[in-house]
Short mmCIF file of C-alpha atoms in Angstrom, two decimals:
data_model
loop_
_atom_site.label_atom_id
_atom_site.label_comp_id
_atom_site.label_asym_id
_atom_site.label_seq_id
_atom_site.Cartn_x
_atom_site.Cartn_y
_atom_site.Cartn_z
CA MET A 1 0.00 0.00 0.00
CA LYS A 2 1.20 3.48 -0.70
CA GLU A 3 -1.01 5.39 1.74
CA LEU A 4 -1.90 4.86 5.39
CA SER A 5 -5.51 5.60 4.44
CA LEU A 6 -5.47 2.44 2.30
CA HIS A 7 -4.28 0.40 5.30
CA ILE A 8 -7.14 1.89 7.32
CA LEU A 9 -9.61 0.92 4.60
CA ASP A 10 -8.19 -2.59 4.45
CA VAL A 11 -8.18 -3.26 8.21
CA ALA A 12 -11.61 -1.71 8.75
CA LYS A 13 -12.94 -4.13 6.11
CA ASN A 14 -11.82 -6.93 8.44
CA SER A 15 -14.08 -5.45 11.11
CA VAL A 16 -16.97 -5.51 8.63
CA LYS A 17 -16.23 -9.15 7.78
CA ALA A 18 -16.22 -9.95 11.51
CA GLY A 19 -19.83 -8.86 11.71
CA ALA A 20 -19.25 -5.61 13.57
CA LYS A 21 -22.23 -3.32 14.11
CA ASN A 22 -19.98 -0.47 15.27
CA VAL A 23 -16.56 0.46 13.96
CA GLU A 24 -14.55 3.32 15.44
CA ILE A 25 -11.54 4.69 13.63
CA SER A 26 -9.39 7.23 15.39
CA VAL A 27 -6.23 8.94 14.26
CA LEU A 28 -4.35 11.04 16.78
CA THR A 29 -1.16 12.86 15.85
CA ASP A 30 0.54 14.55 18.78
CA LYS A 31 2.79 17.61 18.68
CA ASN A 32 5.86 15.41 18.36
CA GLY A 33 4.50 13.88 15.17
CA ILE A 34 3.69 10.52 16.72
CA MET A 35 0.53 9.19 15.13
CA THR A 36 -1.61 6.61 16.88
CA LEU A 37 -4.14 4.86 14.69
CA GLU A 38 -6.82 2.80 16.37
CA ILE A 39 -9.53 0.69 14.75
CA ARG A 40 -12.01 -0.69 17.24
CA ASP A 41 -14.97 -2.93 16.46
CA ASN A 42 -17.59 -5.05 18.18
CA GLY A 43 -17.37 -7.93 15.72
CA CYS A 44 -16.91 -11.58 16.62
CA GLY A 45 -13.32 -11.12 17.79
CA MET A 46 -10.36 -13.45 17.33
CA SER A 47 -9.42 -16.50 19.36
CA GLU A 48 -6.01 -16.69 21.05
CA GLU A 49 -4.86 -19.06 18.35
CA THR A 50 -5.90 -16.65 15.59
CA LEU A 51 -4.35 -13.70 17.43
CA ARG A 52 -1.02 -15.51 17.57
CA ARG A 53 -1.04 -16.14 13.84
CA VAL A 54 -2.72 -13.06 12.47
CA THR A 55 0.50 -11.19 11.59
CA ASP A 56 1.79 -14.19 9.66
CA PRO A 57 1.34 -13.30 5.98
CA PHE A 58 0.66 -16.96 5.16
CA TYR A 59 -2.25 -17.17 7.59
CA THR A 60 -5.80 -16.26 6.54
CA THR A 61 -9.37 -17.15 7.36
CA ARG A 62 -10.42 -16.53 3.76
CA THR A 63 -10.92 -19.49 1.46
CA THR A 64 -10.32 -17.74 -1.86
CA ARG A 65 -6.59 -17.39 -1.29
CA LYS A 66 -3.68 -18.61 0.84
CA VAL A 67 -2.26 -15.33 2.13
CA GLY A 68 -3.52 -12.71 4.56
CA LEU A 69 -1.46 -9.61 3.97
CA GLY A 70 -3.49 -6.81 5.53
CA LEU A 71 -2.21 -6.92 9.12
CA PRO A 72 1.36 -8.01 8.26
CA LEU A 73 1.64 -5.06 5.86
CA LEU A 74 0.23 -2.64 8.45
CA LYS A 75 2.72 -3.97 11.02
CA LEU A 76 5.56 -3.48 8.55
CA ALA A 77 4.41 0.04 7.70
CA ALA A 78 4.36 0.97 11.42
CA GLU A 79 7.63 -0.73 12.32
CA GLN A 80 9.57 0.81 9.47
CA THR A 81 8.95 4.22 11.08
CA GLY A 82 10.04 2.96 14.49
CA GLY A 83 6.48 2.36 15.62
CA GLY A 84 4.53 -0.84 16.10
CA LEU A 85 1.27 -2.75 16.02
CA SER A 86 -0.71 -4.22 18.88
CA ILE A 87 -3.95 -6.16 18.75
CA GLU A 88 -6.43 -6.96 21.52
CA SER A 89 -9.40 -9.14 20.90
CA CYS A 90 -12.17 -10.89 22.77
CA THR A 91 -14.55 -13.58 21.54
CA GLU A 92 -16.81 -13.68 24.62
CA LYS A 93 -20.45 -13.22 23.61
CA GLY A 94 -21.74 -9.77 24.47
CA LYS A 95 -18.24 -8.37 24.87
CA SER A 96 -16.64 -9.51 21.64
CA GLY A 97 -14.56 -7.24 19.50
CA THR A 98 -11.11 -6.27 18.39
CA VAL A 99 -8.88 -3.24 18.83
CA ILE A 100 -6.07 -2.76 16.32
CA SER A 101 -3.62 -0.11 17.42
CA ALA A 102 -0.67 1.08 15.33
CA THR A 103 1.82 3.85 16.05
CA PHE A 104 3.82 5.72 13.45
CA ASP A 105 6.54 8.34 13.68
CA THR A 106 5.34 10.72 10.98
CA LYS A 107 8.72 12.48 11.01
CA SER A 108 10.41 9.33 9.80
CA ILE A 109 11.45 9.38 6.17
CA ASP A 110 9.96 5.89 5.90
CA CYS A 111 6.50 6.95 7.03
CA MET A 112 4.05 6.74 4.14
CA PRO A 113 1.61 9.64 3.77
CA MET A 114 -1.92 9.39 5.11
CA GLY A 115 -3.22 10.02 1.60
CA ASP A 116 -6.90 10.29 0.72
CA ILE A 117 -8.52 9.50 4.06
CA ILE A 118 -11.80 11.06 2.93
CA SER A 119 -12.13 8.46 0.16
CA THR A 120 -11.38 5.74 2.67
CA VAL A 121 -14.17 6.92 4.97
CA THR A 122 -16.72 7.36 2.15
CA THR A 123 -15.79 3.94 0.75
CA LEU A 124 -16.30 2.29 4.16
CA VAL A 125 -19.59 4.03 4.89
CA SER A 126 -21.06 3.43 1.42
CA GLY A 127 -19.82 -0.17 1.39
CA SER A 128 -21.51 -1.02 4.67
CA PRO A 129 -24.37 1.44 5.13
CA GLU A 130 -25.94 -0.66 7.88
CA ILE A 131 -22.89 -0.31 10.17
CA ASP A 132 -22.32 2.66 12.49
CA PHE A 133 -18.95 4.23 11.83
CA VAL A 134 -17.32 6.80 14.08
CA PHE A 135 -14.30 8.54 12.61
CA LYS A 136 -12.05 10.98 14.44
CA ASP A 137 -8.83 12.58 13.21
CA VAL A 138 -7.06 14.84 15.70
CA LEU A 139 -3.94 16.79 14.83
CA GLN A 140 -2.15 18.51 17.70
CA THR A 141 0.48 21.17 17.16
CA GLU A 142 2.35 23.42 19.60
CA CYS A 143 -0.45 25.96 19.67
CA SER A 144 -3.63 24.35 18.38
CA GLU A 145 -5.66 21.23 17.88
CA ARG A 146 -7.65 20.35 14.75
CA GLU A 147 -10.33 17.70 15.04
CA VAL A 148 -12.32 16.13 12.23
CA PHE A 149 -15.27 14.08 13.44
CA LEU A 150 -17.97 11.92 11.91
CA ASP A 151 -20.61 9.70 13.46
CA THR A 152 -22.82 7.98 10.90
CA ALA A 153 -25.48 7.51 13.60
CA GLU A 154 -26.01 11.28 13.45
CA MET A 155 -26.43 11.05 9.68
CA ARG A 156 -28.95 8.23 10.09
CA ALA A 157 -30.89 10.27 12.65
CA VAL A 158 -31.37 12.97 10.00
CA LEU A 159 -32.01 10.67 7.03
CA GLY A 160 -34.28 8.14 8.72
CA GLU A 161 -34.27 4.42 7.89
CA GLY A 162 -35.61 4.74 4.36
CA ILE A 163 -32.55 6.33 2.77
CA SER A 164 -29.36 4.34 2.49
CA LEU A 165 -26.03 5.86 3.49
CA ALA A 166 -24.77 4.31 0.23
CA SER A 167 -26.93 6.49 -1.98
CA VAL A 168 -24.96 8.72 -4.32
CA GLU A 169 -26.25 12.03 -2.97
CA VAL A 170 -25.47 11.07 0.63
CA VAL A 171 -21.96 9.88 -0.24
CA ALA A 172 -21.30 13.17 -2.07
CA TRP A 173 -22.54 15.10 1.00
CA LEU A 174 -20.30 13.02 3.25
CA GLY A 175 -17.22 13.75 1.15
CA GLU A 176 -17.92 17.48 1.28
CA TYR A 177 -18.69 17.38 5.03
CA LEU A 178 -15.31 15.81 5.77
CA SER A 179 -13.48 17.98 3.26
CA GLU A 180 -14.81 21.17 4.83
CA GLN A 181 -13.72 20.01 8.27
CA TYR A 182 -10.19 19.32 7.00
CA ASN A 183 -10.05 22.69 5.28
CA ASN A 184 -11.57 24.60 8.18
CA LYS A 185 -9.02 26.92 9.65
CA ASN A 186 -9.54 26.99 13.42
CA ASN A 187 -7.22 29.87 14.03
CA GLU A 188 -9.53 32.85 14.22
CA MET B 1 -7.98 33.63 25.54
CA ASN B 2 -11.23 32.07 26.81
CA SER B 3 -13.38 34.08 24.40
CA ILE B 4 -11.36 32.84 21.40
CA ILE B 5 -11.85 29.21 22.42
CA ILE B 6 -15.59 29.74 22.83
CA LYS B 7 -15.79 31.33 19.38
CA ILE B 8 -14.07 28.35 17.76
CA THR B 9 -16.51 25.97 19.48
CA ASN B 10 -19.52 27.99 18.31
CA ASN B 11 -18.20 28.02 14.73
CA THR B 12 -17.82 24.23 14.81
CA GLU B 13 -21.37 23.82 16.12
CA ASP B 14 -22.71 26.26 13.47
CA PHE B 15 -20.90 24.37 10.72
CA LYS B 16 -22.32 21.05 11.92
CA MET B 17 -25.89 22.39 12.17
CA LYS B 18 -25.62 23.82 8.66
CA SER B 19 -24.21 20.57 7.27
CA LEU B 20 -26.89 18.41 8.89
CA ALA B 21 -29.53 20.83 7.53
CA GLU B 22 -28.10 20.22 4.05
CA LEU B 23 -28.41 16.48 4.68
CA ALA B 24 -32.06 16.97 5.69
CA ALA B 25 -32.62 18.79 2.39
CA ILE B 26 -31.17 15.78 0.55
CA ARG B 27 -33.62 13.56 2.42
CA GLU B 28 -36.55 15.70 1.25
CA LYS B 29 -35.36 15.59 -2.32
CA MET B 30 -34.75 11.83 -2.32
CA GLN B 31 -38.05 10.90 -0.78
CA SER B 32 -39.76 11.97 -3.96
CA LYS B 33 -37.44 10.04 -6.26
CA VAL B 34 -37.90 6.46 -7.47
CA VAL B 35 -35.04 4.15 -6.49
CA ILE B 36 -34.34 0.50 -7.28
CA ARG B 37 -36.16 -1.80 -4.89
CA GLU B 38 -35.24 -5.40 -4.06
CA GLY B 39 -36.21 -7.66 -6.96
CA GLU B 40 -36.47 -4.93 -9.55
CA SER B 41 -34.20 -5.36 -12.52
CA GLY B 42 -31.27 -3.05 -12.71
CA ILE B 43 -27.54 -3.18 -13.20
CA ARG B 44 -25.23 -4.12 -10.35
CA VAL B 45 -21.61 -3.00 -10.50
CA VAL B 46 -19.55 -4.98 -7.95
CA VAL B 47 -16.04 -3.71 -7.18
CA GLY B 48 -13.52 -6.03 -5.50
CA MET B 49 -12.28 -4.32 -2.34
CA ALA B 50 -10.15 -6.88 -0.49
CA THR B 51 -6.47 -6.28 0.39
CA CYS B 52 -5.47 -7.32 -3.14
CA GLY B 53 -7.92 -4.91 -4.73
CA ILE B 54 -7.12 -2.01 -2.43
CA ALA B 55 -3.37 -2.45 -2.97
CA ALA B 56 -3.87 -2.64 -6.75
CA GLY B 57 -5.88 0.59 -6.90
CA ALA B 58 -9.56 -0.35 -6.46
CA ARG B 59 -10.49 2.73 -4.41
CA PRO B 60 -10.14 5.19 -7.32
CA VAL B 61 -11.93 2.66 -9.59
CA LEU B 62 -14.84 2.57 -7.16
CA ASN B 63 -14.86 6.37 -6.95
CA ALA B 64 -14.88 6.61 -10.76
CA PHE B 65 -17.91 4.30 -11.02
CA VAL B 66 -19.80 6.13 -8.27
CA GLN B 67 -19.00 9.51 -9.81
CA GLY B 68 -19.81 8.28 -13.33
CA VAL B 69 -23.19 6.87 -12.27
CA ALA B 70 -24.01 10.16 -10.55
CA ASP B 71 -22.85 12.34 -13.46
CA LYS B 72 -24.80 10.34 -16.05
CA GLY B 73 -27.94 10.29 -13.91
CA LEU B 74 -27.95 6.48 -13.67
CA SER B 75 -28.55 6.09 -9.93
CA GLY B 76 -32.12 4.92 -10.52
CA LYS B 77 -30.87 2.08 -12.73
CA VAL B 78 -27.37 1.19 -11.45
CA THR B 79 -26.16 0.25 -7.97
CA VAL B 80 -22.45 0.21 -7.16
CA THR B 81 -21.43 -2.20 -4.40
CA GLN B 82 -18.23 -3.64 -2.95
CA THR B 83 -17.17 -7.21 -2.40
CA GLY B 84 -14.27 -9.11 -0.84
CA CYS B 85 -11.62 -11.27 -2.46
CA ILE B 86 -12.93 -12.81 -5.66
CA GLY B 87 -9.94 -15.17 -5.92
CA ILE B 88 -8.23 -13.68 -8.97
CA CYS B 89 -5.91 -11.35 -7.08
CA GLN B 90 -3.41 -11.01 -9.93
CA TYR B 91 -6.15 -9.38 -12.04
CA GLU B 92 -7.19 -6.76 -9.51
CA PRO B 93 -8.74 -4.16 -9.65
CA VAL B 94 -11.66 -6.37 -10.71
CA VAL B 95 -15.23 -5.24 -11.36
CA GLU B 96 -18.14 -7.57 -12.10
CA ILE B 97 -21.26 -6.25 -13.81
CA TYR B 98 -24.54 -8.11 -13.37
CA GLU B 99 -27.63 -7.39 -15.43
CA ASP B 100 -30.83 -9.46 -15.50
CA GLY B 101 -31.08 -11.65 -18.54
CA LYS B 102 -27.45 -11.08 -19.49
CA GLU B 103 -24.21 -12.89 -18.71
CA LYS B 104 -22.00 -11.52 -15.96
CA VAL B 105 -19.16 -9.37 -17.31
CA THR B 106 -15.84 -9.44 -15.46
CA TYR B 107 -13.54 -6.50 -16.06
CA VAL B 108 -9.94 -6.78 -14.85
CA LYS B 109 -6.84 -4.63 -14.25
CA LEU B 110 -8.92 -1.46 -14.21
CA ASP B 111 -8.02 2.09 -13.35
CA ALA B 112 -10.13 5.23 -12.99
CA ALA B 113 -9.90 6.11 -16.69
CA LYS B 114 -11.02 2.64 -17.82
CA ALA B 115 -13.83 2.75 -15.27
CA ALA B 116 -15.08 6.03 -16.74
CA GLU B 117 -14.94 4.50 -20.22
CA ILE B 118 -16.97 1.49 -19.02
CA VAL B 119 -19.61 3.80 -17.51
CA GLU B 120 -19.94 5.54 -20.87
CA LYS B 121 -19.81 2.55 -23.22
CA HIS B 122 -21.32 -0.26 -21.14
CA LEU B 123 -23.63 1.31 -18.55
CA VAL B 124 -24.92 4.09 -20.80
CA GLY B 125 -24.33 2.60 -24.25
CA GLY B 126 -25.08 -1.05 -23.45
CA ASN B 127 -21.91 -2.34 -25.12
CA VAL B 128 -19.40 -4.51 -23.23
CA VAL B 129 -15.84 -3.15 -23.50
CA ASP B 130 -14.24 -6.44 -24.56
CA GLU B 131 -10.62 -5.35 -24.32
CA TYR B 132 -10.93 -4.86 -20.53
CA THR B 133 -12.68 -8.15 -19.81
CA ILE B 134 -11.02 -11.19 -18.27
CA GLY B 135 -11.57 -13.09 -21.52
CA SER B 136 -9.23 -10.74 -23.34
CA THR B 137 -6.32 -11.37 -20.98
CA LYS B 138 -6.15 -15.13 -21.51
#
């Protein structure tokens, strides 16, 4: 992958496959340039055995192929900046879910750019309109903090049940809503 | 200092209220439009979006189909959906097009430009773009 936003898209798709009803994606970059990416879901979770093997590129639960590259590639992307990947998961009914947490040093020359995160979010939301996504991207600098926030539950509250979050007009609105937040200059 | 922070918060709240109001306006507009219901014939465009697809460039292909369908006014006739690994990773980005009464068409090794061409020639014009299908690669 050439962008961190593509890794986010890829790993969040795992959450969808795990039957999650809620997926939370948070990106926090502190004033030292350390970025912590967290993808949290309430899907079926992974057993201890699966957790042990999940960063092995030759391990997958899919049947259409023999490799599972998503998490190994994310781990590599994090580690090549001096960061790392950690995964917590629980399969207990009622409490099941997974938290993928990756840290990156964005000042490292080997840190890939975030890239088109807005496309990643619109792709996820439109691909799984029945799931509640919460997305938060916080950038801290010496003198300010910029936060971009989305909760699809708020969108659903406005649209009602009859209109899909995958419909073209809604996806276009979502792209603009995120874009305006990224472009908003909070330094008045 | 405190008054500046409060002003920023109010601006954020104002922006959000305005944006959600725009979303409500979309709801009003859409409630009067006819959309494809379950069981009605239409065209389904299915874009492979597993790790293989994403790494090969499926996200811009998906965006191109969504944008193309919107621009050509096809959203009453065409739905664009995503799927997981189809099992032909070396051919990604892969898009399958399903239409009632017609054979499935599998397009391979797409990019945004080819996707736009497929919207024009296949979805609008009704003609399969043979050179981008899986049959043409073998």
